[in-house]
Coordinates of C-alpha atoms and ligand atoms in Angstrom, one line a residue:
M84 CA 55.8 -155.2 48.5
I85 CA 55.6 -159.3 48.0
T86 CA 56.4 -160.9 50.5
P87 CA 59.0 -163.7 49.8
N88 CA 58.6 -167.3 50.9
T89 CA 60.2 -167.0 54.2
H90 CA 61.2 -170.3 55.1
Y91 CA 64.3 -170.2 52.5
A92 CA 65.7 -168.3 54.8
D93 CA 65.8 -171.8 57.4
L94 CA 67.3 -173.6 54.2
K95 CA 71.0 -174.2 55.0
D96 CA 73.4 -171.6 52.9
S97 CA 73.7 -173.9 50.2
Y98 CA 73.3 -177.6 48.8
L99 CA 74.4 -179.8 49.6
F100 CA 76.0 -181.7 46.6
Y101 CA 75.7 -177.6 44.9
N102 CA 78.8 -177.0 47.8
I103 CA 80.3 -179.9 47.3
A104 CA 80.7 -178.7 43.2
Q105 CA 81.6 -175.0 44.0
K106 CA 84.7 -176.7 46.6
T107 CA 85.6 -178.9 43.8
Q108 CA 85.6 -176.4 41.4
A109 CA 88.3 -173.8 43.4
Y110 CA 90.6 -176.6 44.4
V111 CA 90.8 -177.0 39.9
A112 CA 90.7 -173.6 39.3
A113 CA 93.6 -173.7 42.0
H114 CA 95.3 -176.6 40.6
P115 CA 94.7 -176.0 36.5
G116 CA 95.5 -179.7 34.6
T117 CA 94.2 -181.2 37.5
R118 CA 92.6 -185.1 36.7
L119 CA 89.8 -185.3 39.3
L120 CA 88.4 -189.1 40.4
R121 CA 84.7 -188.5 41.1
M122 CA 83.1 -190.6 43.5
G123 CA 80.6 -187.7 44.9
I124 CA 77.4 -187.4 43.1
G125 CA 75.8 -190.3 42.1
D126 CA 75.9 -189.8 38.6
V127 CA 75.9 -192.7 35.8
S128 CA 79.4 -192.7 33.6
L129 CA 77.9 -194.9 30.9
P130 CA 76.0 -193.4 27.9
L131 CA 72.1 -194.8 27.3
C132 CA 71.8 -198.5 26.3
E133 CA 71.7 -198.9 22.3
V134 CA 67.7 -200.2 22.4
V135 CA 67.3 -196.9 24.0
I136 CA 69.0 -194.5 21.6
K137 CA 67.8 -196.5 18.7
A138 CA 63.7 -196.2 20.6
L139 CA 64.6 -192.1 20.4
H140 CA 65.9 -191.5 17.1
E141 CA 62.9 -192.9 16.1
A142 CA 61.2 -190.9 18.0
V143 CA 62.8 -187.3 16.7
D144 CA 62.2 -189.1 13.3
D145 CA 57.9 -190.1 14.4
Q146 CA 58.1 -185.7 15.2
A147 CA 59.0 -185.5 11.3
A148 CA 56.5 -186.8 10.2
K149 CA 52.7 -185.1 9.6
D150 CA 51.1 -188.8 10.5
T151 CA 53.2 -189.6 13.5
F152 CA 53.6 -185.9 15.2
H153 CA 53.0 -185.9 19.1
G154 CA 52.0 -182.8 20.6
Y155 CA 50.8 -182.1 23.7
M156 CA 51.6 -185.6 25.3
P157 CA 49.0 -186.5 28.0
E158 CA 49.4 -184.9 31.5
C159 CA 50.0 -188.1 33.9
G160 CA 51.8 -190.0 30.8
W161 CA 51.6 -191.6 27.5
P162 CA 49.2 -195.1 28.3
F163 CA 51.6 -196.7 26.5
L164 CA 54.3 -196.0 28.6
R165 CA 51.8 -196.2 31.7
E166 CA 50.4 -199.6 30.4
T167 CA 54.4 -201.0 30.0
I168 CA 55.2 -200.1 33.7
A169 CA 52.4 -201.7 35.4
G170 CA 53.0 -204.3 33.6
H171 CA 56.8 -204.1 34.4
Y172 CA 55.5 -204.5 37.7
A173 CA 52.6 -207.3 37.1
K174 CA 56.2 -209.1 36.2
R175 CA 57.0 -209.3 39.1
G176 CA 53.9 -210.2 41.5
V177 CA 53.2 -207.0 42.2
A178 CA 49.5 -205.7 40.6
V179 CA 49.8 -201.4 39.7
G180 CA 47.2 -200.7 37.3
A181 CA 48.5 -198.1 34.7
D182 CA 45.7 -195.2 36.3
E183 CA 48.2 -195.9 39.6
V184 CA 51.9 -195.5 37.1
F185 CA 52.3 -191.1 36.7
V186 CA 55.2 -190.2 34.7
S187 CA 57.4 -187.8 35.6
S188 CA 60.5 -186.2 34.9
G189 CA 62.7 -188.0 37.2
A190 CA 63.3 -188.6 41.0
S191 CA 63.8 -185.2 42.6
D192 CA 61.5 -182.9 40.6
E193 CA 58.7 -185.6 41.6
L194 CA 59.7 -185.8 45.5
G195 CA 59.5 -182.5 45.3
D196 CA 55.8 -181.4 43.5
I197 CA 54.5 -183.9 45.2
L198 CA 54.4 -182.8 48.5
D199 CA 51.4 -180.3 47.1
L200 CA 49.7 -183.4 48.2
F201 CA 49.5 -182.9 51.6
D202 CA 48.7 -179.7 53.9
R203 CA 51.6 -177.4 54.7
G204 CA 50.5 -177.0 58.6
S205 CA 51.8 -181.5 58.3
S206 CA 54.9 -182.7 59.4
A207 CA 57.9 -185.2 57.8
L208 CA 59.3 -187.4 59.1
V209 CA 63.0 -188.0 57.7
V210 CA 65.0 -191.1 58.6
E211 CA 68.6 -190.1 58.8
P212 CA 71.3 -190.0 56.9
A213 CA 69.5 -188.3 53.9
Y214 CA 69.0 -187.9 51.1
P215 CA 69.0 -184.4 51.7
A216 CA 66.3 -183.1 49.5
Y217 CA 63.7 -184.8 51.5
V218 CA 64.6 -182.3 54.1
D219 CA 65.2 -179.1 52.3
A220 CA 61.8 -179.6 50.2
N221 CA 59.9 -180.3 53.0
V222 CA 61.3 -176.8 55.0
M223 CA 60.5 -174.5 52.0
A224 CA 57.1 -175.2 52.4
G225 CA 56.9 -174.4 56.2
R226 CA 56.6 -177.6 57.4
K227 CA 57.9 -179.7 60.3
T228 CA 60.7 -182.3 60.2
V229 CA 61.7 -184.7 62.8
H230 CA 64.1 -186.4 62.7
L231 CA 64.8 -190.2 63.3
P232 CA 69.1 -191.2 63.1
S233 CA 69.7 -194.3 62.8
G234 CA 73.6 -196.0 62.9
E235 CA 75.4 -198.9 63.2
D236 CA 74.0 -200.0 65.6
N237 CA 70.4 -201.2 63.8
G238 CA 71.9 -201.3 60.7
F239 CA 70.7 -198.0 59.8
L240 CA 67.6 -199.5 59.6
P241 CA 65.3 -198.0 62.9
E242 CA 62.6 -199.5 63.3
P243 CA 59.1 -197.3 63.9
G244 CA 58.1 -196.1 67.6
A245 CA 56.2 -193.1 69.2
D246 CA 59.7 -190.8 67.6
A247 CA 59.0 -191.8 64.8
K248 CA 55.4 -190.5 64.4
A249 CA 54.4 -187.8 61.7
D250 CA 52.3 -187.6 59.4
L251 CA 54.6 -188.1 55.8
I252 CA 56.9 -190.6 56.0
Y253 CA 60.6 -190.6 54.1
I254 CA 61.8 -194.4 53.6
C255 CA 64.5 -194.9 50.6
S256 CA 65.8 -198.4 50.5
P257 CA 68.0 -199.3 49.4
N258 CA 69.3 -196.0 50.8
N259 CA 70.8 -193.3 49.9
P260 CA 73.7 -192.9 51.1
T261 CA 74.4 -195.9 53.4
G262 CA 73.7 -198.3 51.3
A263 CA 70.9 -200.4 53.5
V264 CA 67.9 -202.7 52.5
F265 CA 64.8 -202.4 54.5
D266 CA 63.3 -206.7 54.5
R267 CA 60.2 -207.2 54.5
E268 CA 59.7 -208.0 57.7
K269 CA 61.3 -204.3 58.5
L270 CA 59.4 -202.8 55.8
R271 CA 55.6 -204.9 56.8
R272 CA 56.3 -202.4 60.2
W273 CA 56.4 -199.3 59.2
V274 CA 53.3 -199.5 56.5
D275 CA 51.4 -201.6 59.6
F276 CA 52.7 -198.3 61.6
A277 CA 52.0 -195.5 58.9
N278 CA 48.3 -196.8 58.4
E279 CA 47.3 -197.3 62.6
N280 CA 48.6 -193.5 62.5
G281 CA 46.9 -192.3 59.2
S282 CA 50.9 -191.4 57.9
V283 CA 51.0 -192.0 54.4
I284 CA 55.2 -193.5 53.4
L285 CA 56.8 -191.6 50.1
F286 CA 59.2 -195.1 49.0
D287 CA 62.1 -193.7 47.2
A288 CA 62.8 -196.8 45.0
A289 CA 65.2 -194.7 43.0
Y290 CA 68.1 -197.9 43.3
E291 CA 65.6 -200.7 43.3
A292 CA 67.5 -202.6 40.2
F293 CA 70.3 -202.5 42.4
I294 CA 69.0 -204.7 44.9
E295 CA 70.7 -208.2 43.7
D296 CA 69.6 -210.4 46.9
P297 CA 65.7 -212.1 46.2
A298 CA 64.6 -211.4 49.5
L299 CA 65.0 -208.4 49.7
P300 CA 61.6 -205.8 48.3
R301 CA 61.6 -203.7 45.2
S302 CA 59.1 -202.3 46.0
I303 CA 57.0 -201.8 49.2
F304 CA 53.8 -202.7 46.8
E305 CA 55.5 -207.0 47.4
I306 CA 54.1 -205.9 51.3
D307 CA 51.1 -206.3 52.7
G308 CA 48.4 -202.7 53.5
A309 CA 50.9 -200.8 52.3
R310 CA 48.0 -200.2 49.1
T311 CA 46.6 -197.5 51.7
C312 CA 49.2 -195.7 53.2
A313 CA 51.8 -195.6 50.2
I314 CA 53.2 -193.6 47.5
E315 CA 56.5 -194.8 45.1
I316 CA 58.9 -193.1 43.6
C317 CA 61.2 -194.5 41.4
S318 CA 62.8 -193.6 38.5
L319 CA 65.5 -194.4 35.2
S320 CA 68.4 -192.2 36.4
K321 CA 70.1 -194.5 37.9
T322 CA 68.6 -198.3 36.7
A323 CA 69.0 -196.7 33.0
G324 CA 71.6 -194.1 32.6
F325 CA 68.4 -191.0 32.8
T326 CA 70.4 -188.7 34.9
G327 CA 70.8 -186.5 32.3
T328 CA 67.6 -187.2 30.1
R329 CA 65.0 -187.1 32.9
L330 CA 62.4 -189.7 33.3
G331 CA 60.6 -191.1 36.1
Y332 CA 57.3 -192.7 37.7
T333 CA 55.2 -193.3 40.9
V334 CA 52.9 -195.2 41.8
I335 CA 49.7 -193.9 43.7
P336 CA 47.5 -196.3 44.9
R337 CA 43.4 -195.5 44.3
E338 CA 42.9 -197.0 47.3
L339 CA 45.3 -194.4 49.7
V340 CA 42.5 -192.4 50.8
R341 CA 42.5 -189.8 53.5
G342 CA 40.6 -187.2 54.8
G343 CA 38.1 -188.7 52.0
M344 CA 40.4 -187.2 49.7
R345 CA 41.7 -189.8 47.2
F346 CA 45.5 -189.7 46.5
N347 CA 45.7 -190.7 42.9
D348 CA 42.6 -188.4 41.8
M349 CA 44.3 -184.9 43.7
W350 CA 47.3 -186.2 41.4
V351 CA 45.8 -186.2 37.7
R352 CA 44.1 -182.3 39.1
N353 CA 47.4 -181.7 40.3
R354 CA 49.2 -182.9 37.2
T355 CA 46.9 -181.4 34.3
T356 CA 46.7 -178.1 35.8
K357 CA 50.5 -178.4 36.3
T358 CA 52.1 -179.9 33.8
N359 CA 52.1 -180.7 29.8
G360 CA 53.1 -184.3 30.4
V361 CA 56.6 -185.7 29.7
S362 CA 58.4 -185.0 26.6
Y363 CA 57.2 -187.9 24.0
I364 CA 60.8 -188.0 22.5
I365 CA 61.7 -189.1 26.1
Q366 CA 59.1 -191.8 27.7
K367 CA 59.7 -193.2 23.8
G368 CA 63.2 -194.4 25.0
G369 CA 62.1 -194.5 28.4
A370 CA 59.2 -197.5 27.5
A371 CA 62.2 -198.9 25.9
V372 CA 63.4 -199.7 28.7
F373 CA 61.1 -201.7 29.6
T374 CA 61.2 -204.0 26.3
D375 CA 63.6 -207.8 27.5
E376 CA 66.8 -206.3 25.7
G377 CA 66.0 -203.5 26.9
Q378 CA 66.2 -205.3 30.6
A379 CA 69.2 -207.1 28.9
Q380 CA 71.5 -203.9 28.3
I381 CA 70.4 -202.0 31.5
A382 CA 71.4 -205.0 33.6
E383 CA 74.5 -205.3 31.9
N384 CA 75.4 -201.4 33.0
I385 CA 74.6 -202.4 36.7
R386 CA 76.7 -205.1 36.5
Y387 CA 79.4 -202.6 35.2
Y388 CA 78.6 -200.5 38.6
K389 CA 78.7 -203.0 40.9
E390 CA 82.3 -204.1 39.5
N391 CA 83.2 -200.6 40.2
A392 CA 81.5 -201.6 44.1
R393 CA 84.0 -204.8 44.8
I394 CA 87.0 -202.8 44.1
L395 CA 86.4 -199.9 45.6
M396 CA 85.2 -202.3 48.7
R397 CA 88.4 -204.9 48.1
A398 CA 90.5 -201.3 48.8
L399 CA 88.7 -200.8 51.8
D400 CA 88.7 -204.3 52.9
G401 CA 92.6 -204.1 52.6
L402 CA 92.8 -200.8 54.7
G403 CA 90.8 -202.1 57.4
I404 CA 88.1 -199.6 56.7
W405 CA 84.6 -200.8 57.9
Y406 CA 81.9 -199.5 55.4
C407 CA 78.5 -200.9 54.5
G408 CA 76.3 -201.1 51.5
G409 CA 78.3 -201.4 47.9
K410 CA 76.1 -205.0 47.5
N411 CA 72.7 -204.0 46.5
A412 CA 72.9 -200.5 46.1
P413 CA 75.2 -198.5 44.2
Y414 CA 76.6 -196.1 47.2
I415 CA 79.3 -197.6 50.0
W416 CA 79.0 -195.9 53.2
L417 CA 82.6 -195.8 55.2
K418 CA 83.6 -194.9 58.6
C419 CA 86.4 -191.8 58.8
P420 CA 89.4 -193.4 59.8
G421 CA 91.8 -192.4 62.1
G422 CA 88.5 -190.4 63.7
M423 CA 88.3 -188.1 60.8
G424 CA 85.3 -185.7 60.3
S425 CA 84.2 -186.5 57.2
W426 CA 84.7 -182.8 55.9
E427 CA 88.3 -183.3 56.9
L428 CA 88.2 -186.4 55.1
F429 CA 86.9 -184.9 51.9
D430 CA 89.1 -182.0 51.9
L431 CA 92.0 -184.7 52.7
L432 CA 90.9 -187.1 50.1
L433 CA 90.7 -183.8 47.6
S434 CA 94.1 -182.0 48.1
E435 CA 96.4 -185.4 48.9
V436 CA 95.1 -187.2 45.6
Q437 CA 91.6 -186.0 43.8
V438 CA 89.5 -188.0 44.7
V439 CA 85.6 -186.4 45.2
G440 CA 83.4 -188.0 47.8
T441 CA 80.4 -187.3 50.0
P442 CA 81.0 -186.3 53.6
G443 CA 78.3 -188.5 55.4
E444 CA 77.1 -185.1 57.9
G445 CA 75.9 -183.6 54.5
F446 CA 73.3 -186.1 55.1
G447 CA 72.8 -185.6 59.1
A448 CA 74.4 -184.7 62.4
C449 CA 74.3 -189.1 62.8
G450 CA 76.2 -188.7 58.9
A451 CA 79.3 -187.4 60.7
G452 CA 81.9 -189.4 60.8
Y453 CA 81.5 -191.4 58.5
F454 CA 81.6 -190.6 53.9
R455 CA 80.0 -192.5 51.0
L456 CA 81.4 -193.2 48.0
S457 CA 79.8 -193.3 44.4
T458 CA 79.9 -196.6 42.2
F459 CA 78.9 -194.9 39.2
G460 CA 82.1 -194.2 38.1
D461 CA 84.4 -194.5 35.1
R462 CA 86.2 -197.9 35.1
D463 CA 89.7 -196.8 35.3
E464 CA 88.9 -193.8 37.0
T465 CA 87.6 -196.6 39.9
V466 CA 90.5 -198.4 39.8
E467 CA 92.8 -195.6 40.3
A468 CA 91.3 -194.8 43.0
A469 CA 91.4 -197.7 45.2
A470 CA 94.9 -197.4 43.8
R471 CA 94.9 -193.6 45.7
L472 CA 92.7 -194.7 48.9
T473 CA 95.0 -197.5 49.5
K474 CA 98.3 -195.2 48.5
L475 CA 97.3 -192.3 50.8
L476 CA 95.4 -194.8 53.6
G477 CA 98.0 -197.1 53.8
K478 CA 100.2 -195.2 55.3
Ligands
LIG588 C1 73.5 -188.7 45.2 O1 74.5 -187.9 44.6 O2 72.6 -188.9 46.2 C2 72.1 -188.6 43.9 O3 73.0 -188.3 42.5 C3 71.4 -187.1 43.9 C4 70.7 -187.2 42.6 O4 69.6 -188.2 42.9 O5 69.6 -185.9 42.4

């Protein structure tokens, strides 16, 4: 009889966002006709921008004619898109080769898949509170996870140190869920630490487009030394509304070598074995994001979400509730009022005002007592949620 991967038994019963969806569905089933205001999972509410839709339509037409039809795509990405993304980095003064860019079907898939590059006996450090898939993907592989807690005392931006030693280091900046962003100096300390210890940083840059402070790094490759210790994982999900369309990219510098093995070559070997590439149609839509027109149109959508953030932050200010994030990130991380537990606040908001958020505990133990609000919602719903929160919590 085949032996299952017994590490699955070490996982929590269900995944955070699945758990929230189940609770929410149960509430709706018991209260038909309820209008829920969804500020939970960070799913976008605006449609794809015009220039992307046009490119997607053109790509469908290309597939209808023998001369323009595309079959299998190159496994590591359409060369035109890899060049385009390298050019996008160059515009920001970051030198990345097209052969260092790998097109993916999204950051969450990639964050799991990339673990194939590392020995199962290696350890993974997760700065918490953290996106729960970092831990779960490593638990599934039987890898040892080290949890580095962060808190208000260090602005949710912990320093490397003896308690932070691991082979793989996850850094998400702007952070999901806290919205904290590493500045250059703080990020440099992690880069130096990783180089000194032979670790590899998996830098999750899914929210880089929300950084508005020009002094803050949007890519780890803006930091000297990162090319010998980091892999950057990016996504068009939040940047350009591709949550349901699926497209991302990963940068693996050629200098990243451990034990005489080059991770870039290994990833080529992996992709050419395990995928047949991302759909031509989607890659063509993705390429449109990087045109001047595309950049202007996605900036408009990001401004919309930032206005949502301001609406929610004004409500929290009015209530005197402590929070961070919301400025350089699309998440607001607030302290549960009155010493409430985070699931307690979740249940209260769902049952009393039908606002769905994410309990901080779902992002690790040090998230207890905190709560995350997503700013990706619809404007009217965000205004309504702010009003309902003010009414309920201002009592
Ligand atoms: C979140 O809400 O944390 C994210 O949307 C989840 C994801 O990107 O998969």
